[in-house]
Short mmCIF file of C-alpha atoms and ligand atoms in Angstrom, two decimals:
data_model
loop_
_atom_site.label_atom_id
_atom_site.label_comp_id
_atom_site.label_asym_id
_atom_site.label_seq_id
_atom_site.Cartn_x
_atom_site.Cartn_y
_atom_site.Cartn_z
CA UNK A 1 -32.12 -118.03 -85.90
CA UNK A 2 -31.67 -115.31 -83.33
CA UNK A 3 -28.48 -114.73 -81.38
CA UNK A 4 -27.82 -116.52 -78.11
CA UNK A 5 -27.37 -113.24 -76.24
CA UNK A 6 -28.91 -109.92 -77.23
CA UNK A 7 -27.78 -107.00 -75.14
CA UNK A 8 -29.59 -103.73 -75.61
CA UNK A 9 -28.67 -100.27 -74.35
CA UNK A 10 -27.02 -101.62 -71.21
CA UNK A 11 -26.23 -98.82 -68.77
CA UNK A 12 -24.61 -99.16 -65.38
CA UNK A 13 -23.03 -96.69 -63.01
CA UNK A 14 -21.53 -96.92 -59.54
CA UNK A 15 -22.17 -93.75 -57.61
CA UNK A 16 -21.31 -90.91 -59.92
CA UNK A 17 -19.22 -93.02 -62.26
CA UNK A 18 -20.81 -94.22 -65.46
CA UNK A 19 -19.23 -97.59 -66.24
CA UNK A 20 -21.38 -98.89 -69.10
CA UNK A 21 -22.99 -96.39 -71.43
CA UNK A 22 -25.85 -97.78 -73.54
CA UNK A 23 -23.90 -100.83 -74.60
CA UNK A 24 -25.57 -102.96 -77.27
CA UNK A 25 -24.24 -106.15 -78.80
CA UNK A 26 -25.11 -109.72 -79.70
CA UNK A 27 -23.33 -113.02 -79.12
CA UNK A 28 -23.84 -115.86 -81.58
CA UNK A 29 -23.99 -119.53 -80.66
CA UNK A 30 -20.64 -121.30 -80.78
CA UNK A 31 -18.49 -118.22 -81.16
CA UNK A 32 -15.73 -117.00 -78.90
CA UNK A 33 -16.13 -113.34 -78.14
CA UNK A 34 -13.12 -111.69 -76.54
CA UNK A 35 -13.69 -108.37 -74.80
CA UNK A 36 -10.54 -106.34 -74.45
CA UNK A 37 -10.16 -103.20 -72.44
CA UNK A 38 -8.02 -101.37 -69.97
CA UNK A 39 -8.15 -102.11 -66.25
CA UNK A 40 -11.25 -100.62 -64.77
CA UNK A 41 -12.97 -100.15 -68.12
CA UNK A 42 -15.90 -102.28 -66.98
CA UNK A 43 -15.10 -105.67 -68.51
CA UNK A 44 -15.97 -107.65 -65.42
CA UNK A 45 -19.10 -105.57 -64.90
CA UNK A 46 -20.20 -106.38 -68.46
CA UNK A 47 -19.56 -110.08 -67.99
CA UNK A 48 -21.50 -110.19 -64.73
CA UNK A 49 -24.60 -108.91 -66.50
CA UNK A 50 -24.69 -111.98 -68.74
CA UNK A 51 -25.64 -114.40 -65.96
CA UNK A 52 -27.47 -111.87 -63.83
CA UNK A 53 -24.85 -111.58 -61.07
CA UNK A 54 -25.39 -107.85 -61.37
CA UNK A 55 -28.30 -105.86 -62.66
CA UNK A 56 -28.05 -102.94 -65.07
CA UNK A 57 -29.49 -99.53 -64.26
CA UNK A 58 -31.29 -99.67 -67.58
CA UNK A 59 -31.25 -101.67 -70.77
CA UNK A 60 -31.86 -105.37 -71.17
CA UNK A 61 -30.16 -108.73 -71.54
CA UNK A 62 -31.87 -111.43 -73.58
CA UNK A 63 -30.59 -114.98 -73.28
CA UNK A 64 -31.93 -117.44 -75.81
CA UNK A 65 -34.83 -115.12 -76.51
CA UNK A 66 -35.79 -114.64 -72.85
CA UNK A 67 -35.39 -111.30 -71.12
CA UNK A 68 -33.42 -112.06 -67.95
CA UNK A 69 -32.87 -108.46 -66.88
CA UNK A 70 -35.55 -108.27 -64.22
CA UNK A 71 -35.66 -111.89 -63.14
CA UNK A 72 -35.65 -112.71 -59.45
CA UNK A 73 -32.50 -114.41 -58.19
CA UNK A 74 -34.16 -117.83 -58.04
CA UNK A 75 -35.59 -117.47 -61.54
CA UNK A 76 -32.05 -116.94 -62.79
CA UNK A 77 -31.00 -120.40 -61.61
CA UNK A 78 -32.14 -121.96 -64.87
CA UNK A 79 -30.00 -119.50 -66.81
CA UNK A 80 -26.99 -120.02 -64.55
CA UNK A 81 -27.02 -123.77 -65.03
CA UNK A 82 -26.64 -123.12 -68.76
CA UNK A 83 -24.21 -120.20 -68.43
CA UNK A 84 -21.19 -121.07 -66.32
CA UNK A 85 -18.60 -118.59 -65.14
CA UNK A 86 -14.88 -118.87 -64.50
CA UNK A 87 -13.70 -116.27 -62.03
CA UNK A 88 -10.53 -114.23 -62.11
CA UNK A 89 -9.14 -115.90 -58.96
CA UNK A 90 -10.63 -119.29 -59.78
CA UNK A 91 -12.92 -118.97 -56.75
CA UNK A 92 -12.50 -122.60 -55.72
CA UNK A 93 -14.09 -123.36 -52.36
CA UNK A 94 -11.02 -123.55 -50.19
CA UNK A 95 -12.68 -125.72 -47.57
CA UNK A 96 -13.22 -128.48 -50.14
CA UNK A 97 -10.93 -130.87 -52.01
CA UNK A 98 -10.62 -130.76 -55.79
CA UNK A 99 -13.05 -133.66 -56.05
CA UNK A 100 -15.64 -131.97 -53.87
CA UNK A 101 -15.25 -128.65 -55.67
CA UNK A 102 -16.01 -130.12 -59.07
CA UNK A 103 -18.59 -132.54 -57.73
CA UNK A 104 -20.42 -129.84 -55.79
CA UNK A 105 -22.74 -128.59 -58.54
CA UNK A 106 -23.27 -132.13 -59.82
CA UNK A 107 -24.19 -133.55 -56.42
CA UNK A 108 -26.50 -130.69 -55.60
CA UNK A 109 -28.20 -130.28 -58.96
CA UNK A 110 -28.56 -133.90 -60.13
CA UNK A 111 -29.60 -137.25 -58.64
CA UNK A 112 -26.58 -139.19 -59.88
CA UNK A 113 -24.95 -141.91 -57.80
CA UNK A 114 -21.67 -141.10 -56.15
CA UNK A 115 -19.67 -143.27 -58.56
CA UNK A 116 -21.29 -141.52 -61.54
CA UNK A 117 -20.41 -138.19 -59.94
CA UNK A 118 -16.79 -139.22 -59.54
CA UNK A 119 -16.76 -140.40 -63.14
CA UNK A 120 -17.96 -136.99 -64.31
CA UNK A 121 -15.33 -135.28 -62.17
CA UNK A 122 -12.57 -137.43 -63.63
CA UNK A 123 -13.81 -136.83 -67.16
CA UNK A 124 -13.85 -133.05 -66.63
CA UNK A 125 -10.37 -133.17 -65.15
CA UNK A 126 -9.13 -135.04 -68.23
CA UNK A 127 -10.59 -132.25 -70.37
CA UNK A 128 -8.28 -129.81 -68.61
CA UNK A 129 -5.30 -132.21 -68.67
CA UNK A 130 -5.25 -132.87 -64.95
CA UNK A 131 -5.04 -136.23 -63.27
CA UNK A 132 -4.32 -137.52 -59.80
CA UNK A 133 -5.31 -134.33 -57.98
CA UNK A 134 -8.73 -135.43 -56.69
CA UNK A 135 -7.78 -135.33 -53.03
CA UNK A 136 -5.65 -132.20 -53.10
CA UNK A 137 -6.89 -129.01 -51.44
CA UNK A 138 -7.00 -125.79 -53.51
CA UNK A 139 -4.34 -124.20 -51.30
CA UNK A 140 -1.88 -126.91 -52.36
CA UNK A 141 -2.28 -126.24 -56.08
CA UNK A 142 -0.35 -123.86 -58.31
CA UNK A 143 -2.18 -120.90 -59.83
CA UNK A 144 -2.41 -122.59 -63.20
CA UNK A 145 -3.76 -125.81 -61.72
CA UNK A 146 -6.32 -123.88 -59.73
CA UNK A 147 -7.54 -122.20 -62.92
CA UNK A 148 -7.79 -125.55 -64.62
CA UNK A 149 -9.72 -127.10 -61.74
CA UNK A 150 -12.00 -124.07 -61.81
CA UNK A 151 -12.52 -124.59 -65.54
CA UNK A 152 -13.34 -128.25 -64.90
CA UNK A 153 -15.84 -127.17 -62.26
CA UNK A 154 -17.50 -124.69 -64.60
CA UNK A 155 -17.84 -127.46 -67.20
CA UNK A 156 -19.29 -129.91 -64.67
CA UNK A 157 -22.92 -129.42 -65.65
CA UNK A 158 -22.19 -129.27 -69.41
CA UNK A 159 -23.03 -125.59 -69.83
CA UNK A 160 -23.84 -124.01 -73.19
CA UNK A 161 -21.87 -120.88 -72.39
CA UNK A 162 -18.80 -120.21 -70.27
CA UNK A 163 -17.92 -116.69 -69.19
CA UNK A 164 -14.20 -116.25 -68.54
CA UNK A 165 -13.03 -113.37 -66.37
CA UNK A 166 -9.32 -112.79 -67.06
CA UNK A 167 -8.47 -116.48 -67.24
CA UNK A 168 -4.72 -115.90 -67.61
CA UNK A 169 -4.06 -113.03 -65.25
CA UNK A 170 -1.25 -113.87 -62.85
CA UNK A 171 -0.03 -116.89 -64.82
CA UNK A 172 3.30 -117.32 -66.60
CA UNK A 173 3.29 -117.28 -70.44
CA UNK A 174 3.53 -121.05 -70.81
CA UNK A 175 0.68 -121.73 -68.43
CA UNK A 176 -1.30 -118.95 -70.11
CA UNK A 177 -0.83 -120.70 -73.44
CA UNK A 178 -2.19 -123.91 -71.92
CA UNK A 179 -5.26 -122.09 -70.63
CA UNK A 180 -5.74 -120.47 -74.04
CA UNK A 181 -5.60 -123.87 -75.71
CA UNK A 182 -8.12 -125.28 -73.23
CA UNK A 183 -10.50 -122.41 -73.90
CA UNK A 184 -10.14 -122.96 -77.61
CA UNK A 185 -10.88 -126.67 -77.30
CA UNK A 186 -13.83 -125.95 -75.01
CA UNK A 187 -15.26 -123.83 -77.78
CA UNK A 188 -14.38 -126.06 -80.73
CA UNK A 189 -14.69 -129.58 -79.32
CA UNK A 190 -17.50 -129.09 -76.81
CA UNK A 191 -19.30 -126.49 -78.90
CA UNK A 192 -19.51 -124.17 -75.91
CA UNK A 193 -20.05 -120.48 -76.57
CA UNK A 194 -17.23 -118.57 -74.88
CA UNK A 195 -17.08 -114.99 -73.71
CA UNK A 196 -13.61 -114.03 -72.55
CA UNK A 197 -12.73 -110.81 -70.80
CA UNK A 198 -9.02 -110.05 -70.75
CA UNK A 199 -6.17 -107.72 -71.44
CA UNK A 200 -3.92 -110.61 -72.46
CA UNK A 201 -3.35 -110.05 -76.17
CA UNK A 202 -1.92 -113.45 -76.98
CA UNK A 203 -4.91 -115.09 -75.33
CA UNK A 204 -7.12 -112.89 -77.48
CA UNK A 205 -5.15 -113.87 -80.61
CA UNK A 206 -5.53 -117.59 -79.98
CA UNK A 207 -9.13 -117.72 -78.90
CA UNK A 208 -11.16 -114.89 -80.41
CA UNK A 209 -13.55 -115.48 -83.26
CA UNK A 210 -14.81 -111.99 -82.55
CA UNK A 211 -13.15 -109.11 -80.79
CA UNK A 212 -14.58 -106.18 -78.88
CA UNK A 213 -12.70 -103.25 -77.39
CA UNK A 214 -14.36 -101.62 -74.41
CA UNK A 215 -13.54 -98.00 -73.75
CA UNK A 216 -15.45 -95.33 -71.82
CA UNK A 217 -18.46 -97.56 -71.41
CA UNK A 218 -18.88 -98.34 -75.11
CA UNK A 219 -17.46 -100.76 -77.62
CA UNK A 220 -15.01 -98.67 -79.52
CA UNK A 221 -14.30 -101.58 -81.81
CA UNK A 222 -16.32 -104.68 -82.71
CA UNK A 223 -15.22 -107.17 -85.35
CA UNK A 224 -12.77 -109.86 -86.36
CA UNK A 225 -9.03 -109.88 -85.81
CA UNK A 226 -8.31 -108.99 -89.42
CA UNK A 227 -10.66 -106.03 -89.14
CA UNK A 228 -8.97 -105.02 -85.91
CA UNK A 229 -5.52 -105.19 -87.47
CA UNK A 230 -6.70 -103.11 -90.39
CA UNK A 231 -8.40 -100.54 -88.18
CA UNK A 232 -6.94 -97.06 -88.19
CA UNK A 233 -8.19 -96.24 -84.69
CA UNK A 234 -5.00 -95.17 -82.92
CA UNK A 235 -6.33 -95.95 -79.44
CA UNK A 236 -7.08 -99.53 -80.49
CA UNK A 237 -3.78 -99.86 -82.36
CA UNK A 238 -1.84 -98.58 -79.35
CA UNK A 239 -3.64 -101.08 -77.11
CA UNK A 240 -2.99 -103.95 -79.51
CA UNK A 241 0.69 -103.10 -79.70
CA UNK A 242 1.15 -102.39 -76.02
CA UNK A 243 2.09 -98.75 -76.59
CA UNK A 244 1.29 -95.85 -74.38
CA UNK A 245 -1.51 -93.79 -75.83
CA UNK A 246 -1.11 -90.04 -76.27
CA UNK A 247 -4.04 -87.86 -77.10
CA UNK A 248 -4.84 -84.22 -76.48
CA UNK A 249 -5.72 -84.73 -72.82
CA UNK A 250 -2.58 -86.45 -71.63
CA UNK B 1 -23.43 -86.81 -40.17
CA UNK B 2 -26.64 -87.04 -42.21
CA UNK B 3 -24.81 -89.31 -44.64
CA UNK B 4 -23.77 -91.60 -41.79
CA UNK B 5 -27.32 -91.72 -40.54
CA UNK B 6 -28.78 -92.69 -43.91
CA UNK B 7 -26.02 -95.23 -44.33
CA UNK B 8 -26.83 -96.75 -40.93
CA UNK B 9 -30.53 -96.87 -41.73
CA UNK B 10 -29.84 -98.48 -45.09
CA UNK B 11 -27.72 -101.10 -43.33
CA UNK B 12 -30.51 -101.82 -40.86
CA UNK B 13 -32.83 -102.32 -43.80
CA UNK B 14 -30.42 -104.71 -45.45
CA UNK B 15 -29.99 -106.65 -42.22
CA UNK B 16 -33.77 -106.90 -41.94
CA UNK B 17 -33.97 -108.29 -45.47
CA UNK B 18 -31.18 -110.76 -44.75
CA UNK B 19 -33.04 -111.82 -41.60
CA UNK B 20 -36.22 -112.57 -43.51
CA UNK B 21 -34.36 -114.46 -46.21
CA UNK B 22 -32.33 -116.43 -43.67
CA UNK B 23 -35.37 -117.51 -41.65
CA UNK B 24 -37.26 -118.43 -44.82
CA UNK B 25 -34.27 -120.50 -45.89
CA UNK B 26 -34.25 -122.16 -42.46
CA UNK B 27 -37.86 -123.31 -42.57
CA UNK B 28 -38.11 -124.16 -46.26
CA UNK B 29 -37.03 -127.64 -47.36
CA UNK B 30 -34.65 -129.09 -48.32
CA UNK B 31 -33.14 -128.88 -44.85
CA UNK B 32 -29.39 -128.76 -44.95
CA UNK B 33 -28.98 -130.65 -41.67
CA UNK B 34 -25.48 -131.75 -42.55
CA UNK B 35 -24.39 -128.12 -42.86
CA UNK B 36 -26.13 -127.20 -39.60
CA UNK B 37 -24.39 -129.98 -37.69
CA UNK B 38 -21.02 -129.01 -39.11
CA UNK B 39 -21.55 -125.42 -37.97
CA UNK B 40 -22.78 -126.49 -34.55
CA UNK B 41 -19.67 -128.60 -34.09
CA UNK B 42 -17.37 -125.80 -35.15
CA UNK B 43 -19.15 -123.41 -32.86
CA UNK B 44 -19.28 -125.69 -29.85
CA UNK B 45 -15.68 -126.78 -30.15
CA UNK B 46 -14.46 -123.25 -30.62
CA UNK B 47 -16.23 -121.84 -27.59
CA UNK B 48 -17.07 -124.52 -25.03
CA UNK B 49 -13.93 -124.35 -22.92
CA UNK B 50 -13.60 -120.59 -22.85
CA UNK B 51 -17.30 -120.17 -22.05
CA UNK B 52 -17.19 -122.64 -19.18
CA UNK B 53 -14.03 -121.25 -17.63
CA UNK B 54 -15.50 -117.76 -17.72
CA UNK B 55 -18.69 -118.91 -16.04
CA UNK B 56 -16.85 -120.89 -13.37
CA UNK B 57 -14.90 -117.82 -12.32
CA UNK B 58 -17.89 -115.55 -12.64
CA UNK B 59 -19.76 -117.77 -10.17
CA UNK B 60 -16.75 -117.74 -7.82
CA UNK B 61 -16.37 -113.98 -7.95
CA UNK B 62 -20.08 -113.42 -7.39
CA UNK B 63 -19.92 -115.50 -4.23
CA UNK B 64 -16.86 -113.65 -2.95
CA UNK B 65 -18.17 -110.21 -3.75
CA UNK B 66 -21.56 -110.66 -2.20
CA UNK B 67 -20.16 -112.15 1.00
CA UNK B 68 -17.54 -109.47 1.47
CA UNK B 69 -19.72 -106.57 0.41
CA UNK B 70 -22.33 -107.11 3.10
CA UNK B 71 -20.76 -109.20 5.88
CA UNK B 72 -22.79 -107.82 8.78
CA UNK B 73 -26.09 -108.97 7.29
CA UNK B 74 -25.02 -112.59 7.28
CA UNK B 75 -25.25 -112.56 3.55
CA UNK B 76 -23.01 -115.54 3.30
CA UNK B 77 -25.98 -117.79 4.10
CA UNK B 78 -27.82 -116.44 1.05
CA UNK B 79 -24.95 -116.58 -1.43
CA UNK B 80 -26.74 -119.38 -3.28
CA UNK B 81 -29.65 -117.10 -4.12
CA UNK B 82 -27.43 -114.27 -5.18
CA UNK B 83 -25.16 -116.36 -7.33
CA UNK B 84 -27.82 -118.40 -9.04
CA UNK B 85 -30.17 -115.53 -9.76
CA UNK B 86 -27.58 -113.13 -11.07
CA UNK B 87 -26.00 -115.84 -13.15
CA UNK B 88 -29.08 -117.26 -14.79
CA UNK B 89 -30.90 -113.98 -15.30
CA UNK B 90 -28.04 -111.79 -16.36
CA UNK B 91 -24.42 -112.75 -16.25
CA UNK B 92 -24.36 -116.11 -17.96
CA UNK B 93 -26.42 -114.93 -20.96
CA UNK B 94 -24.62 -111.62 -21.40
CA UNK B 95 -21.07 -112.74 -20.70
CA UNK B 96 -21.40 -115.91 -22.73
CA UNK B 97 -22.87 -113.94 -25.61
CA UNK B 98 -20.09 -111.36 -25.41
CA UNK B 99 -17.27 -113.87 -25.18
CA UNK B 100 -18.64 -116.45 -27.57
CA UNK B 101 -20.09 -113.78 -29.81
CA UNK B 102 -16.76 -112.10 -30.23
CA UNK B 103 -15.13 -115.40 -30.95
CA UNK B 104 -17.56 -117.10 -33.28
CA UNK B 105 -18.96 -113.90 -34.72
CA UNK B 106 -15.57 -112.71 -35.85
CA UNK B 107 -14.78 -116.21 -37.11
CA UNK B 108 -17.93 -116.25 -39.24
CA UNK B 109 -17.26 -112.81 -40.65
CA UNK B 110 -13.68 -113.68 -41.49
CA UNK B 111 -14.76 -116.87 -43.19
CA UNK B 112 -17.61 -115.40 -45.22
CA UNK B 113 -15.65 -112.20 -45.89
CA UNK B 114 -12.77 -114.20 -47.33
CA UNK B 115 -15.22 -116.11 -49.49
CA UNK B 116 -16.68 -112.82 -50.63
CA UNK B 117 -13.45 -111.10 -51.63
CA UNK B 118 -12.11 -114.24 -53.35
CA UNK B 119 -15.34 -114.45 -55.38
CA UNK B 120 -16.41 -117.76 -53.82
CA UNK B 121 -19.80 -116.27 -52.96
CA UNK B 122 -20.26 -115.13 -56.55
CA UNK B 123 -19.14 -118.58 -57.66
CA UNK B 124 -21.91 -120.11 -55.56
CA UNK B 125 -24.44 -117.76 -57.11
CA UNK B 126 -23.11 -118.40 -60.60
CA UNK B 127 -23.67 -122.13 -60.06
CA UNK B 128 -27.31 -121.47 -59.19
CA UNK B 129 -27.01 -121.70 -55.41
CA UNK B 130 -28.37 -119.34 -52.80
CA UNK B 131 -25.57 -118.20 -50.45
CA UNK B 132 -28.17 -117.38 -47.81
CA UNK B 133 -29.40 -120.97 -47.84
CA UNK B 134 -25.94 -122.51 -48.05
CA UNK B 135 -23.97 -120.20 -45.76
CA UNK B 136 -26.13 -117.91 -43.64
CA UNK B 137 -28.97 -120.22 -42.62
CA UNK B 138 -26.72 -122.98 -41.21
CA UNK B 139 -24.73 -120.44 -39.18
CA UNK B 140 -27.87 -118.81 -37.86
CA UNK B 141 -29.37 -122.17 -36.92
CA UNK B 142 -26.18 -123.33 -35.24
CA UNK B 143 -25.87 -120.15 -33.17
CA UNK B 144 -29.54 -120.19 -32.17
CA UNK B 145 -29.16 -123.76 -30.93
CA UNK B 146 -25.68 -123.70 -29.44
CA UNK B 147 -25.63 -120.41 -27.55
CA UNK B 148 -28.56 -121.33 -25.26
CA UNK B 149 -26.95 -124.73 -24.66
CA UNK B 150 -23.72 -123.02 -23.69
CA UNK B 151 -25.63 -120.74 -21.35
CA UNK B 152 -27.33 -123.70 -19.68
CA UNK B 153 -23.96 -125.34 -19.11
CA UNK B 154 -22.57 -121.99 -18.00
CA UNK B 155 -25.35 -121.67 -15.43
CA UNK B 156 -24.49 -125.06 -13.96
CA UNK B 157 -20.75 -124.45 -13.92
CA UNK B 158 -21.19 -120.96 -12.49
CA UNK B 159 -23.34 -122.24 -9.66
CA UNK B 160 -20.69 -124.85 -8.96
CA UNK B 161 -18.10 -122.07 -8.88
CA UNK B 162 -20.19 -120.24 -6.30
CA UNK B 163 -20.46 -123.44 -4.32
CA UNK B 164 -16.70 -123.93 -4.22
CA UNK B 165 -16.09 -120.48 -2.82
CA UNK B 166 -18.98 -120.67 -0.39
CA UNK B 167 -17.83 -123.97 1.02
CA UNK B 168 -14.07 -123.54 1.03
CA UNK B 169 -13.66 -119.82 1.60
CA UNK B 170 -16.75 -118.73 3.45
CA UNK B 171 -17.02 -121.95 5.44
CA UNK B 172 -20.72 -122.39 4.84
CA UNK B 173 -22.04 -125.94 4.64
CA UNK B 174 -22.66 -127.24 1.15
CA UNK B 175 -26.24 -128.15 2.05
CA UNK B 176 -27.03 -124.58 3.03
CA UNK B 177 -25.84 -123.27 -0.32
CA UNK B 178 -27.60 -125.94 -2.35
CA UNK B 179 -30.87 -125.64 -0.42
CA UNK B 180 -30.74 -121.94 -0.98
CA UNK B 181 -30.24 -122.38 -4.72
CA UNK B 182 -32.96 -125.00 -5.04
CA UNK B 183 -35.39 -123.05 -2.90
CA UNK B 184 -35.00 -119.67 -4.54
CA UNK B 185 -34.10 -120.26 -8.19
CA UNK B 186 -37.23 -120.30 -10.34
CA UNK B 187 -38.02 -121.41 -13.86
CA UNK B 188 -38.69 -117.77 -14.58
CA UNK B 189 -35.08 -116.88 -13.74
CA UNK B 190 -33.64 -119.53 -16.02
CA UNK B 191 -36.11 -119.05 -18.85
CA UNK B 192 -35.81 -115.28 -18.96
CA UNK B 193 -32.05 -115.70 -19.26
CA UNK B 194 -32.43 -118.22 -22.05
CA UNK B 195 -35.01 -116.04 -23.76
CA UNK B 196 -32.52 -113.22 -23.94
CA UNK B 197 -29.86 -115.60 -25.15
CA UNK B 198 -31.93 -116.49 -28.20
CA UNK B 199 -32.03 -112.82 -29.18
CA UNK B 200 -28.30 -112.43 -28.56
CA UNK B 201 -27.64 -115.47 -30.74
CA UNK B 202 -29.68 -113.94 -33.54
CA UNK B 203 -27.77 -110.63 -33.28
CA UNK B 204 -24.40 -112.34 -33.33
CA UNK B 205 -25.15 -114.57 -36.31
CA UNK B 206 -26.94 -112.04 -38.45
CA UNK B 207 -24.42 -109.24 -37.87
CA UNK B 208 -21.53 -111.60 -38.49
CA UNK B 209 -23.00 -112.96 -41.70
CA UNK B 210 -24.07 -109.54 -42.94
CA UNK B 211 -20.60 -108.10 -42.44
CA UNK B 212 -19.00 -111.12 -44.07
CA UNK B 213 -21.23 -111.06 -47.13
CA UNK B 214 -20.62 -107.34 -47.56
CA UNK B 215 -16.86 -107.34 -47.08
CA UNK B 216 -15.05 -105.50 -49.86
CA UNK B 217 -11.47 -104.80 -50.79
CA UNK B 218 -9.23 -107.75 -50.04
CA UNK B 219 -7.71 -108.84 -46.74
CA UNK B 220 -7.99 -105.29 -45.41
CA UNK B 221 -11.70 -105.26 -45.99
CA UNK B 222 -12.11 -108.61 -44.24
CA UNK B 223 -10.20 -107.29 -41.24
CA UNK B 224 -12.41 -104.24 -41.07
CA UNK B 225 -15.55 -106.33 -41.39
CA UNK B 226 -14.37 -108.57 -38.55
CA UNK B 227 -13.84 -105.61 -36.24
CA UNK B 228 -17.26 -104.27 -37.18
CA UNK B 229 -18.80 -107.57 -36.18
CA UNK B 230 -17.20 -107.60 -32.74
CA UNK B 231 -18.24 -104.02 -32.07
CA UNK B 232 -21.70 -104.37 -33.59
CA UNK B 233 -22.49 -107.63 -31.84
CA UNK B 234 -21.26 -106.41 -28.44
CA UNK B 235 -23.17 -103.17 -28.61
CA UNK B 236 -26.39 -104.77 -29.74
CA UNK B 237 -26.08 -107.38 -26.99
CA UNK B 238 -25.58 -104.77 -24.28
CA UNK B 239 -28.25 -102.37 -25.50
CA UNK B 240 -30.84 -105.02 -26.22
CA UNK B 241 -30.12 -106.59 -22.83
CA UNK B 242 -31.65 -103.59 -21.09
CA UNK B 243 -34.81 -103.69 -23.14
CA UNK B 244 -35.13 -107.45 -23.07
CA UNK B 245 -34.77 -107.40 -19.29
CA UNK B 246 -37.62 -104.92 -19.06
CA UNK B 247 -39.66 -106.99 -21.46
CA UNK B 248 -39.18 -110.20 -19.50
CA UNK B 249 -40.08 -108.46 -16.24
CA UNK B 250 -43.38 -107.49 -17.83
CA UNK B 251 -43.98 -111.09 -18.94
CA UNK B 252 -43.17 -112.48 -15.55
CA UNK B 253 -45.33 -110.16 -13.48
N1 LIG C 1 -19.64 -103.34 -56.81
C1 LIG C 1 -19.02 -102.22 -57.18
N2 LIG C 1 -19.15 -101.07 -56.47
C2 LIG C 1 -18.54 -99.94 -56.85
N3 LIG C 1 -17.75 -99.82 -57.91
C3 LIG C 1 -17.56 -100.92 -58.67
C4 LIG C 1 -18.18 -102.17 -58.34
N4 LIG C 1 -17.82 -103.06 -59.27
C5 LIG C 1 -17.00 -102.41 -60.12
N5 LIG C 1 -16.85 -101.12 -59.78
C6 LIG C 1 -16.06 -100.13 -60.49
O1 LIG C 1 -16.39 -100.20 -61.85
C7 LIG C 1 -15.22 -100.05 -62.64
C8 LIG C 1 -15.12 -101.17 -63.62
O2 LIG C 1 -14.89 -102.36 -62.93
P1 LIG C 1 -14.54 -103.73 -63.62
O3 LIG C 1 -14.28 -104.67 -62.51
O4 LIG C 1 -15.58 -104.10 -64.60
O5 LIG C 1 -13.20 -103.41 -64.37
P2 LIG C 1 -12.38 -104.36 -65.33
O6 LIG C 1 -12.47 -103.80 -66.68
O7 LIG C 1 -12.83 -105.76 -65.11
O8 LIG C 1 -10.92 -104.13 -64.79
P3 LIG C 1 -9.80 -105.18 -64.34
O9 LIG C 1 -9.02 -105.46 -65.56
O10 LIG C 1 -9.03 -104.42 -63.32
O11 LIG C 1 -10.48 -106.38 -63.78
C9 LIG C 1 -14.05 -100.00 -61.69
O12 LIG C 1 -13.62 -98.67 -61.61
C10 LIG C 1 -14.60 -100.45 -60.38
O13 LIG C 1 -14.01 -99.72 -59.34
MG1 LIG C 2 -12.12 -107.39 -63.95
#
């Protein structure tokens, strides 16, 4: 069976700056791919190609065998209902309560009765260990709770894939560990394919079934954790151990 | 200089595309009437009082100015004509658009801009929604409906303002003023003013939404976008006013 995502020769630049340089990779069903990389290396840009939020300059993205690269915005809707995204800031609608945030995609995309909608919302909130927050507004929640509500919202339509953009940035280590556990259980218990973009190494340790290291627009490393630990690439090793990197140019 | 020019042209192109998409979203079902009503409420509540106060005083000033500017011609017996025609044709549409436009336009840009920089717009897209349908179309519809309504009310209140000054300051009988207004004010006067208002409403909403959707770079960026909306909307109102006035004169003659 073919991979869920097949990315071929993806190239993207902003102005003069080449961000992605003929990037090719595949994502298998049910795995958790973690993309590591320095700030500004193009992790978010890569992620945003996978549900068509941004278009590449050249190259292609195949999802479940279908080339989505040149699809019109409205033809991407089918893909986006199967590929959910969790944003760096959570991106909850701050004019809506927690209930309305999570219910929003359900109400708009299905014909369920209101009590069925509320049931779904409560079930998704239990998945992220939250209860009794239905009527709260996003502004009244802590950063960790906001992330969890956002995760619940992205799970609302039972997606096959969730794309996570820096899910732990700005959270304390304990809360980060909770988020990491929730991502892991999303992958294992719900069978959701996860793609996580981060520079949080402990998150990567807990969740990754496969690891990629993005540098200068290419994957400098691609493999499992044990392969990464055994790698003799000093740039990767320095990143994994939080050391400053010194090469000829610096 | 050349770079600025190409940038400006590119922006005009993008605004044109947004316009087409917004109007298509307006006429294509499903109609998001709930969203429209919510926007109309927000807009009306935010601007009704300030718009009416401005028009009341504009009507009063018009009456004063015209009577004192030309006293020897007995102009004070024709104040009704002067006030009602200048209000309905010109001042109520333009001033209301400028005042309300600055207020609601900047509000819209701030709101959409904040949604943009906090990734809420991307979140909408990622959940298979069209931000133009969900955010731009309701704001455009609400402005297109509410601004003319505000101008109609402004016309009435302004004429009342003129009446107050005429009666209590110029000591002209109320009947004289009202007869004058009724006798001289035509449908053409009122309709040409409202016709312009529809264009002003479009400029305000589309510029505000465009700047909001294209805000970049955090709170700073939203602030900049908001300023751009106030400037852009005001300038396009004032410039287009000249051409629209010419256009409506052609229609009327
Ligand atoms: N819409 C855009 N317009 C111009 N430049 C952009 C745009 N989006 C991203 N970039 C640039 O592309 C580069 C990569 O951005 P990206 O957001 O993917 O980085 P990242 O790896 O996610 O970093 P971070 O860890 O800071 O989130 C950055 O230098 C950024 O400035
Ligand atoms: Mg990023």
